[in-house]
Short mmCIF file of C-alpha atoms in Angstrom, two decimals:
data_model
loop_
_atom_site.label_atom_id
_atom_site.label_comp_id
_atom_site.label_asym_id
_atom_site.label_seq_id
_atom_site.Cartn_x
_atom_site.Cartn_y
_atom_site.Cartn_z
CA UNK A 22 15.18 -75.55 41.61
CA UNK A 23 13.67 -78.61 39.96
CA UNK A 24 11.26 -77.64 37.39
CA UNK A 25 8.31 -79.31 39.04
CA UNK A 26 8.93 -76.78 41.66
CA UNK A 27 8.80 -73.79 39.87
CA UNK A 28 5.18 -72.61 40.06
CA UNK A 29 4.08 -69.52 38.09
CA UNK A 30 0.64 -68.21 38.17
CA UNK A 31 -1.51 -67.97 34.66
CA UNK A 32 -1.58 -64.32 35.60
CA UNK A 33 1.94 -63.82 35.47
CA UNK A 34 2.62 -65.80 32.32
CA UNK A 35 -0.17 -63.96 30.51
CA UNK A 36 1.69 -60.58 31.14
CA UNK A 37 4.22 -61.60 29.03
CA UNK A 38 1.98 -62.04 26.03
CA UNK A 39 0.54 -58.38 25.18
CA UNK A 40 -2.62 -58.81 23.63
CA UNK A 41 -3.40 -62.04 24.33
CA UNK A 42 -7.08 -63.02 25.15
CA UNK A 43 -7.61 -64.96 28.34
CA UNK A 44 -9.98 -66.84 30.58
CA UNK A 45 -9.83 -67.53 33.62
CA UNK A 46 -6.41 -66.60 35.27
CA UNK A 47 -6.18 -68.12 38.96
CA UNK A 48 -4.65 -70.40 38.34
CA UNK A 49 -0.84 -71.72 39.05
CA UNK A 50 1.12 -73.85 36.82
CA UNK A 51 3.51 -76.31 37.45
CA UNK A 52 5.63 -76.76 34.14
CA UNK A 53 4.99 -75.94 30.59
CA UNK A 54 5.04 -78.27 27.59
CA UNK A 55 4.24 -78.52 24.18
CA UNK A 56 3.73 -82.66 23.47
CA UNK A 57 0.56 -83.51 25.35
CA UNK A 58 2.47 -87.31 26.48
CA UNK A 59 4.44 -85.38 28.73
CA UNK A 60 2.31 -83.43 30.81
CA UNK A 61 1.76 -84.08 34.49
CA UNK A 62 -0.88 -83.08 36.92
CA UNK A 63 -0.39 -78.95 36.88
CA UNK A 64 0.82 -77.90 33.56
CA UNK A 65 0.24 -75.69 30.95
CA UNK A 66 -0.14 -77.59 27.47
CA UNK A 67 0.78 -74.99 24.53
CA UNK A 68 -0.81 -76.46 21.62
CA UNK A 69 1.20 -75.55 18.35
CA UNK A 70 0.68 -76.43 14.78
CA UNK A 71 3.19 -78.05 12.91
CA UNK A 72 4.39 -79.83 9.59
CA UNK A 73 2.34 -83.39 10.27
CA UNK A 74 0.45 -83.07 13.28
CA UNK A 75 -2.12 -80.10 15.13
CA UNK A 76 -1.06 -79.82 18.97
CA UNK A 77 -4.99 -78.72 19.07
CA UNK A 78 -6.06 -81.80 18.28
CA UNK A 79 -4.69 -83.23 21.52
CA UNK A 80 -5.87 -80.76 23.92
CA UNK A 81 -8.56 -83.86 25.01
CA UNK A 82 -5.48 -86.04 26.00
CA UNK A 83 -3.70 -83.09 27.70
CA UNK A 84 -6.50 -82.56 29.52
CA UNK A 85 -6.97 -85.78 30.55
CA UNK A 86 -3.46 -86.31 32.06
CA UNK A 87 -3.94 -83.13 34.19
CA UNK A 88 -3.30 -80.17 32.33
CA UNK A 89 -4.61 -76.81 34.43
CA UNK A 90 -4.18 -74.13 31.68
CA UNK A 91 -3.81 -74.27 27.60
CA UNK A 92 -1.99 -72.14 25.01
CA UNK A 93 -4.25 -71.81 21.56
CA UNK A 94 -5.04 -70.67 18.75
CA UNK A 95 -8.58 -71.14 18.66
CA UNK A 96 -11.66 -69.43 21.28
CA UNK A 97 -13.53 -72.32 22.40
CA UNK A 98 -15.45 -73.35 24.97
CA UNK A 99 -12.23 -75.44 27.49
CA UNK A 100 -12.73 -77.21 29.91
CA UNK A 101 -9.40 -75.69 31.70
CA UNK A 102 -8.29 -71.78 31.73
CA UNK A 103 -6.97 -70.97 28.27
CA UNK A 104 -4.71 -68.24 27.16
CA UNK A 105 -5.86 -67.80 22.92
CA UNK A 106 -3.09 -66.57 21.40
CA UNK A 107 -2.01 -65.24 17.81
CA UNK A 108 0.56 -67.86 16.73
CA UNK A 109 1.35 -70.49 19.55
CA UNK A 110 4.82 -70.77 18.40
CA UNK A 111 5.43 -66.96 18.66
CA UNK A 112 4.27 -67.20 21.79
CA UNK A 113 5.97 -69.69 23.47
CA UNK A 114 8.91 -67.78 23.63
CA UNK A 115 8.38 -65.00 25.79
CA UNK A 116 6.25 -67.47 27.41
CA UNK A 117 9.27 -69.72 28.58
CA UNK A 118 11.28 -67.05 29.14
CA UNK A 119 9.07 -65.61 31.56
CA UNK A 120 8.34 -69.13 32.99
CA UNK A 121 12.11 -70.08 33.21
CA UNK A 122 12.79 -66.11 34.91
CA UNK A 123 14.47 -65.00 31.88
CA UNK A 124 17.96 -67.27 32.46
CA UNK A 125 19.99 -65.59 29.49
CA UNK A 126 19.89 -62.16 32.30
CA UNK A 127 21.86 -64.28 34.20
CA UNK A 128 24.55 -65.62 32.16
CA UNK A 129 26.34 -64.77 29.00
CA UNK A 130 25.61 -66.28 25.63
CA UNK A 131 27.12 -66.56 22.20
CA UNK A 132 25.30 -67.76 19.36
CA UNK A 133 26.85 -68.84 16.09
CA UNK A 134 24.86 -69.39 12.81
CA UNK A 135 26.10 -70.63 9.23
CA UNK A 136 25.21 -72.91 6.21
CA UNK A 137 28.31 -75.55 7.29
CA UNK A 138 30.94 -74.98 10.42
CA UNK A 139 28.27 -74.46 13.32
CA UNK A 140 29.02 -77.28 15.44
CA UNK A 141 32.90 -77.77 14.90
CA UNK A 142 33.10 -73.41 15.82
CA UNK A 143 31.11 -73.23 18.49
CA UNK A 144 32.71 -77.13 20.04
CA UNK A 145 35.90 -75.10 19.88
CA UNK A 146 35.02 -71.70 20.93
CA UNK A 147 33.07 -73.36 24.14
CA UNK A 148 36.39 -75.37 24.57
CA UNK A 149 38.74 -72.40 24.34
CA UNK A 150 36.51 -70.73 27.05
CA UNK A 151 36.67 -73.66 29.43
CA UNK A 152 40.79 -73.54 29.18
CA UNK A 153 40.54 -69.78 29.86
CA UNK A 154 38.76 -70.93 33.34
CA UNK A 155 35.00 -70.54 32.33
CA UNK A 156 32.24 -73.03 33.32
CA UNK A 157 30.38 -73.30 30.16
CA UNK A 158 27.38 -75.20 28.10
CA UNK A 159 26.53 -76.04 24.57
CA UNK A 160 23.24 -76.64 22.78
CA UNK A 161 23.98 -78.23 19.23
CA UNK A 162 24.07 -80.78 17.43
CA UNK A 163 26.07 -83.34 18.18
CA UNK A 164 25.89 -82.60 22.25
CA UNK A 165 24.46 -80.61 25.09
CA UNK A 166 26.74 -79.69 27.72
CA UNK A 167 25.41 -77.82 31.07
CA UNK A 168 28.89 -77.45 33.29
CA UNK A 169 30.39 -80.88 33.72
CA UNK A 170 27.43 -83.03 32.29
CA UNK A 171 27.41 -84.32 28.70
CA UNK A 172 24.70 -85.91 27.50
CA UNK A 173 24.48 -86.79 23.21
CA UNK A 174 21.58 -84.64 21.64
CA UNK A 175 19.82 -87.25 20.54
CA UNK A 176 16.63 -85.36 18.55
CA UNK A 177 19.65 -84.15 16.39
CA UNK A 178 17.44 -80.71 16.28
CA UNK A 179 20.56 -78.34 16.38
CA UNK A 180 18.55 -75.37 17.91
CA UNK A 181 15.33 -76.68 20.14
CA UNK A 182 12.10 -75.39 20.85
CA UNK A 183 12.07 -72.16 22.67
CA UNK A 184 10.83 -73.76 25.94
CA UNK A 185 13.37 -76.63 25.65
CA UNK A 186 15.60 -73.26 24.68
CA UNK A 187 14.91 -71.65 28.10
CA UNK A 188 15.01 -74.95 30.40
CA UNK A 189 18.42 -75.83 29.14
CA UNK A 190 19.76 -72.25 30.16
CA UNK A 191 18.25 -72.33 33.40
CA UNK A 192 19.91 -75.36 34.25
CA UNK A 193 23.07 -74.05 33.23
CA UNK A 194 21.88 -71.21 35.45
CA UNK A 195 21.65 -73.45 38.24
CA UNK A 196 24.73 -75.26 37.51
CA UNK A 197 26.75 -72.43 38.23
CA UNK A 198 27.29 -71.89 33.97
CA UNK A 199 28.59 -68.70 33.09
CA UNK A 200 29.23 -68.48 29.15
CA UNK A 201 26.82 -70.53 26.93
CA UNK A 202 27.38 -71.25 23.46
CA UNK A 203 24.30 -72.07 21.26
CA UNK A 204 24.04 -73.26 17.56
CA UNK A 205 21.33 -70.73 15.57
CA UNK A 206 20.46 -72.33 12.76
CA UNK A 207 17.72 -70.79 10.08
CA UNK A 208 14.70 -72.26 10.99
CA UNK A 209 15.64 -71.44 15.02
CA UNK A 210 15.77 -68.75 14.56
CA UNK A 211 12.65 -68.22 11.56
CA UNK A 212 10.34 -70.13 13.99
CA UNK A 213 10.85 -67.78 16.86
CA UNK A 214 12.93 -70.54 19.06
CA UNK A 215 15.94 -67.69 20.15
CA UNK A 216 13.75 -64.65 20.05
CA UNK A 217 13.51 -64.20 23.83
CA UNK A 218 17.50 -65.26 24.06
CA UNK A 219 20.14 -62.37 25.56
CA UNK A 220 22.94 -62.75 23.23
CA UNK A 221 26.33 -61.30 24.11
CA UNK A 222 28.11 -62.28 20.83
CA UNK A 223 26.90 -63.15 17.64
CA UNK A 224 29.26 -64.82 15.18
CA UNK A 225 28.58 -66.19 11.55
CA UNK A 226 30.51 -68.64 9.37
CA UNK A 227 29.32 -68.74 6.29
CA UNK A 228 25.46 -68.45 4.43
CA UNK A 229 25.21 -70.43 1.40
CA UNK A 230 22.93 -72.43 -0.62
CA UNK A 231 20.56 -74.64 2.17
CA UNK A 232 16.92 -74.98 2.96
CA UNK A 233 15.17 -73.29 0.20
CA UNK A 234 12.15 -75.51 0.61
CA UNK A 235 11.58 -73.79 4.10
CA UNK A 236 12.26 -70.19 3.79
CA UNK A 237 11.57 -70.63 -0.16
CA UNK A 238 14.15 -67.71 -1.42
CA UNK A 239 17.99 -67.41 -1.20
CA UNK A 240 17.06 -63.56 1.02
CA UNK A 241 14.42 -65.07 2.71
CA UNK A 242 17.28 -67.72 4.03
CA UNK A 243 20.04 -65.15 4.41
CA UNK A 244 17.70 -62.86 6.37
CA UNK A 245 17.09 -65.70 9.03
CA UNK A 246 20.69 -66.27 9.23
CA UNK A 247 20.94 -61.87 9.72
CA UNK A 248 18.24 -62.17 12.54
CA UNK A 249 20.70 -63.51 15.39
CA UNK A 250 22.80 -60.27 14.57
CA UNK A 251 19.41 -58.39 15.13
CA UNK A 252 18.23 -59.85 18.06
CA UNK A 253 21.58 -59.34 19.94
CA UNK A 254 21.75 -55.85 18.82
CA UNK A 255 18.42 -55.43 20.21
CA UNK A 256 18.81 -57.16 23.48
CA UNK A 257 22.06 -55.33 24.16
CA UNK A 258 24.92 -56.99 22.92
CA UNK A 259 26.99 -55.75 21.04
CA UNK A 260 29.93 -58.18 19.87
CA UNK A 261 29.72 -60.21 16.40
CA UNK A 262 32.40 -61.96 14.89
CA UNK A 263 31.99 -62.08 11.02
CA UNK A 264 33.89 -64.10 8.17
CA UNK A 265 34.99 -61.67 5.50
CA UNK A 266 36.06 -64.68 3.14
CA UNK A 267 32.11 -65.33 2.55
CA UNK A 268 29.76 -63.14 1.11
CA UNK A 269 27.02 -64.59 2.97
CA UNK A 270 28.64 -63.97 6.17
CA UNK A 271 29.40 -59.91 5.10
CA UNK A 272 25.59 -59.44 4.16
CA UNK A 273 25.75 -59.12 8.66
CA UNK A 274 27.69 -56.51 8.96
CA UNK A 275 25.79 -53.72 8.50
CA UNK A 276 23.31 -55.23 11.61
CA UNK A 277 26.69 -55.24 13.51
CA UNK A 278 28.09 -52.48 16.16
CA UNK A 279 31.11 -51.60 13.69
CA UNK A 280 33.11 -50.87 16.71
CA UNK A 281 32.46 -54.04 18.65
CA UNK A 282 33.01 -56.18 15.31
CA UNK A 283 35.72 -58.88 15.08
CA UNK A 284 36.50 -59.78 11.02
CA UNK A 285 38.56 -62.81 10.25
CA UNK A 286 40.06 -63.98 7.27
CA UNK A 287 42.45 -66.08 5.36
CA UNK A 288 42.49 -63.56 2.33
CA UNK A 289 41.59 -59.93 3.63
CA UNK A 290 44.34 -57.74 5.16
CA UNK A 291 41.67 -56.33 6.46
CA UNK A 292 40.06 -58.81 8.93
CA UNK A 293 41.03 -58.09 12.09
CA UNK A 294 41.61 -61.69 13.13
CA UNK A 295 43.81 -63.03 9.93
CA UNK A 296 45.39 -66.21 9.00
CA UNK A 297 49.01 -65.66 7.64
CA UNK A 298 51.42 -68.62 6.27
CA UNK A 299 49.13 -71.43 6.30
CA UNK A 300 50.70 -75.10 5.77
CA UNK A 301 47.55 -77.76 5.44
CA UNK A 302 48.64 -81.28 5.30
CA UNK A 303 47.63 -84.82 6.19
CA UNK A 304 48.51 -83.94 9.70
CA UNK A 305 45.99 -80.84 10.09
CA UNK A 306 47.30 -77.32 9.55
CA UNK A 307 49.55 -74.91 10.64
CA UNK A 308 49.44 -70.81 10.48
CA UNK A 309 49.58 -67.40 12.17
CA UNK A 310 47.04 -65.74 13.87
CA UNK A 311 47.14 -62.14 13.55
CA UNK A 312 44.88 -60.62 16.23
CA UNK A 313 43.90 -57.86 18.32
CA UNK A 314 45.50 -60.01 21.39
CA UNK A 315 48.01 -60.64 19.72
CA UNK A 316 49.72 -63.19 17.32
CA UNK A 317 49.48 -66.81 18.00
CA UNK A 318 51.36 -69.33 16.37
CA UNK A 319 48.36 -72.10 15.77
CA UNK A 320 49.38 -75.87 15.01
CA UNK A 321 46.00 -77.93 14.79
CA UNK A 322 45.77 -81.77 13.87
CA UNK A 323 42.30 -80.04 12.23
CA UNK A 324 42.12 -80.93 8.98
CA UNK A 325 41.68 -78.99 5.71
CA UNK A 326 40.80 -75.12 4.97
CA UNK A 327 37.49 -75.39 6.32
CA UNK A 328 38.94 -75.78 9.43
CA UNK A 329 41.62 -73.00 9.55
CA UNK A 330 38.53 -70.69 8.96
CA UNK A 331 36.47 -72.35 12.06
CA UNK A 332 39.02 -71.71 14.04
CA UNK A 333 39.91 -68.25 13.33
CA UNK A 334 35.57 -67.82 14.36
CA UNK A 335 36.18 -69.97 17.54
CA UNK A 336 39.29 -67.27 18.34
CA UNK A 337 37.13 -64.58 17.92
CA UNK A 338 34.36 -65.61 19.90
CA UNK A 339 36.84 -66.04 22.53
CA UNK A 340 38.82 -63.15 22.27
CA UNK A 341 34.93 -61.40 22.59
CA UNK A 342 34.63 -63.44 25.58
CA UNK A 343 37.30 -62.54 27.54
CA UNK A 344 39.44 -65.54 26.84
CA UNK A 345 43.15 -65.26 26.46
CA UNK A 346 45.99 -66.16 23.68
CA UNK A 347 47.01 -69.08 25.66
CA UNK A 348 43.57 -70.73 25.98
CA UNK A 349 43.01 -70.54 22.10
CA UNK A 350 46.64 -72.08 20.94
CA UNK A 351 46.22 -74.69 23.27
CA UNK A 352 42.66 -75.76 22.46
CA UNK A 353 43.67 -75.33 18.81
CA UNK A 354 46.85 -77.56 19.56
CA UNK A 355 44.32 -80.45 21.45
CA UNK A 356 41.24 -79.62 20.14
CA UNK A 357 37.82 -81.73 21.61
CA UNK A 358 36.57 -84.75 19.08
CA UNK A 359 33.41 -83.63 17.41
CA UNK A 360 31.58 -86.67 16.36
CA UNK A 361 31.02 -86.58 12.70
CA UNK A 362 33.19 -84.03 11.52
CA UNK A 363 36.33 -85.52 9.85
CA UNK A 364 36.19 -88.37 11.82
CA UNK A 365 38.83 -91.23 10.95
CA UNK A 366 37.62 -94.50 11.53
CA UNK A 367 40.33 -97.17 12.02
CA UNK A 368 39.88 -100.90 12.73
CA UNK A 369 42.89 -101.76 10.71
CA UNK A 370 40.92 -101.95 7.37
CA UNK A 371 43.32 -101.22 4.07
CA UNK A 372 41.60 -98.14 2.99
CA UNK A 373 40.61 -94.80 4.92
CA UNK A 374 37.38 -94.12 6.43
CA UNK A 375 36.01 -91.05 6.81
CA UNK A 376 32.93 -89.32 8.78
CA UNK A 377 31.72 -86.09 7.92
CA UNK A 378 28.35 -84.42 8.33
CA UNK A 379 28.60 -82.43 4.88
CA UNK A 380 25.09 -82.53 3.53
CA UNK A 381 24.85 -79.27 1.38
CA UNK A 382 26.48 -78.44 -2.17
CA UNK A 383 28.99 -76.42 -0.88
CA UNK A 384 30.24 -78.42 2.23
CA UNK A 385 30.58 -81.90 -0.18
CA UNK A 386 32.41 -80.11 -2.37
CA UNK A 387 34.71 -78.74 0.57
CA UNK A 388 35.19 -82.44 1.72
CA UNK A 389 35.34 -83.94 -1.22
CA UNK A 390 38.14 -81.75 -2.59
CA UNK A 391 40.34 -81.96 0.84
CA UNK A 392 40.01 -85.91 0.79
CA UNK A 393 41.45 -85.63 -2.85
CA UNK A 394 44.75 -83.68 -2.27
CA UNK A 395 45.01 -85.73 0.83
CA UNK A 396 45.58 -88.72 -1.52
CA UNK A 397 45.16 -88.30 -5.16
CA UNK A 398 45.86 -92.14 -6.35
CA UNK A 399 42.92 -93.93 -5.28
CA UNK A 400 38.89 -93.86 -5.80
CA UNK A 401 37.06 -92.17 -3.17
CA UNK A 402 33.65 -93.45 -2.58
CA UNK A 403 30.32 -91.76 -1.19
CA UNK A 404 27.89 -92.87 0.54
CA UNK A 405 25.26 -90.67 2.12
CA UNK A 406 21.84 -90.18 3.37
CA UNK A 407 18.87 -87.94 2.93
CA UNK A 408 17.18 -86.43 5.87
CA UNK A 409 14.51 -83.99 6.55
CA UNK A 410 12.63 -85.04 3.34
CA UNK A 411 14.92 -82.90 1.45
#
């Protein structure tokens, strides 16, 4: 079903918002959007308030271009029905959700969060689950992938707005998707964009040092990051894969179902995913995989420790998934090229050139360090950019 055919009535969208005050209810809505430039004759603009600009402040134009219903903040005297809400933002999820018919009920999700490792983990894990036979998608980064269709993400906003959130899964819905794999980064999931999300799995790479100036403390941060654990707990999932090499990461656990837990490791005998005999050269790497499955015997033209540790998370999103031993060694052995992320470029120039999204203390030093022992003679020079007003 196209979304301009999906008609909901005000009513019905309203009883997903306890507590909300509204006017005016029959009415039926056609789609739902948040930028007032893209509404059409029939839908619902939700006016939120963000960094630079007031989504109230274009309620006129949305109006103009055929809105029949608002979302606000503010009682006022509209010339459409309104639903006044709380916090627009909050709102908009269950909102979507209920708009959309709740899409995550209908498929299976896994959601992976971490300072550095988010897109190259969950790239992998949704390949190893297409080799074990699944049709999948992907929301991150770099791409988003709904069955056979690949398009590049261009707005570069790893996790979307909850509405864009919902759409995406209904298409996959629609396209016949059956295991989704979404990047949850901080402020996703801070600004209420996954809160109305079914998660099957949860898995964490690391939590560092990143995006103080939003959340403003190191907990504050970390407690995002624990919030996808929280929300799948509460929505009835009960798998989480966690990385026992990073601090960070443990600081999960205890919002984990112990039982339903995968661990992995490249130091702790006690991981239950572990990476024995590791060999990391110039050519990728090369090691063990101790699992519950079983051991797999991983060569990986991925380069550098990093990557042995994103691909023991991959392997146990999979293994939470269903997926088998055979569908992990041989993704590992061909993995997918993820733009950005230790990307060679080569048109025959006498040097090396190298592509890699590292932006935060930690992951610089982590590329930094592996492009040294790669070749220790020669100068290695960085450039790099600034985004986000950081």
């Amino acid at each position: 079903m196209s979304d301009a055919a999906r008609m909901k009535s005000l009513h019905d969208l309203a009883r997903a918002l306890p507590g909300a005050s509204i006017r005016d209810l029959d009415v039926m809505v056609s789609d739902v959007v948040y930028d007032s430039r893209q509404v059409t004759p029939g839908a619902l603009f939700v006016a939120m308030r963000g960094g630079y600009v007031d989504g109230h402040d274009y309620i006129d134009q949305a109006v103009s271009r055929g809105a029949a219903a608002l979302m606000v903040e503010e009682p006022g005297d509209y010339p459409v029905p309104a639903l006044v809400v709380p916090e627009s933002r909050a709102a908009l999820s269950p909102l979507a959700a209920e708009f959309f018919g709740h899409p995550s009920r209908e498929l299976k999700v896994a959601g992976v969060t971490g300072t550095d490792g988010k897109t190259s983990t969950s790239t992998l894990a949704e390949a190893m689950l297409a080799a074990a036979g699944y049709r999948t998608g992907l929301i991150g980064t770099v791409q988003i992938k709904i069955g056979d269709d690949v398009v590049d993400h261009e707005t570069r906003q790893t996790t979307p707005e909850s509405l864009d959130i919902q759409r995406l899964l209904r298409q996959m819905v629609d396209s016949g998707v059956e295991w989704a794999l979404v990047e949850a980064t901080s402020h996703g999931l801070a600004m209420h964009r996954l809160d109305d999300v079914r998660f099957e799995v949860a898995a964490v790479t690391n939590i560092t040092h990143e995006h103080i100036d939003f959340h403003g403390t190191r907990e504050a941060y970390w407690q995002a990051k624990r919030r996808l654990f929280e929300l799948t707990r509460s929505t009835g999932g009960r798998k989480a894969v966690v990385n026992l090499d990073d601090p960070g990461a443990c600081s999960t656990l205890d919002a984990c179902q112990s039982d339903s837990t995968l661990t992995y490791s490249q130091m702790e005998a006690a991981a239950r995913i572990r990476a024995t005999g590791i060999d990391i050269g110039t050519h990728g790497f090369a090691a063990s995989f101790e699992t519950p499955a079983g051991r797999m015997d991983i060569r990986s033209p991925l380069l550098g420790g990093f990557n042995v540790s994103n691909s023991l998370c991959a392997a146990g999103i999979a293994l939470q998934a269903g997926a088998g031993v055979d569908a992990i060694t041989q993704t590992l052995a061909k993995p997918p090229v993820i733009a950005g992320r230790m990307a060679r470029i080569d048109e025959g120039q006498p040097f090396t050139v190298v592509v890699d999204y590292a932006h935060t203390p930690a992951s610089l030093e982590k590329v930094l360090t592996l492009l040294r022992s790669l070749d220790g003679r020669g100068r290695i020079i960085v450039v790099t950019g600034s985004a986000g007003e950081r």
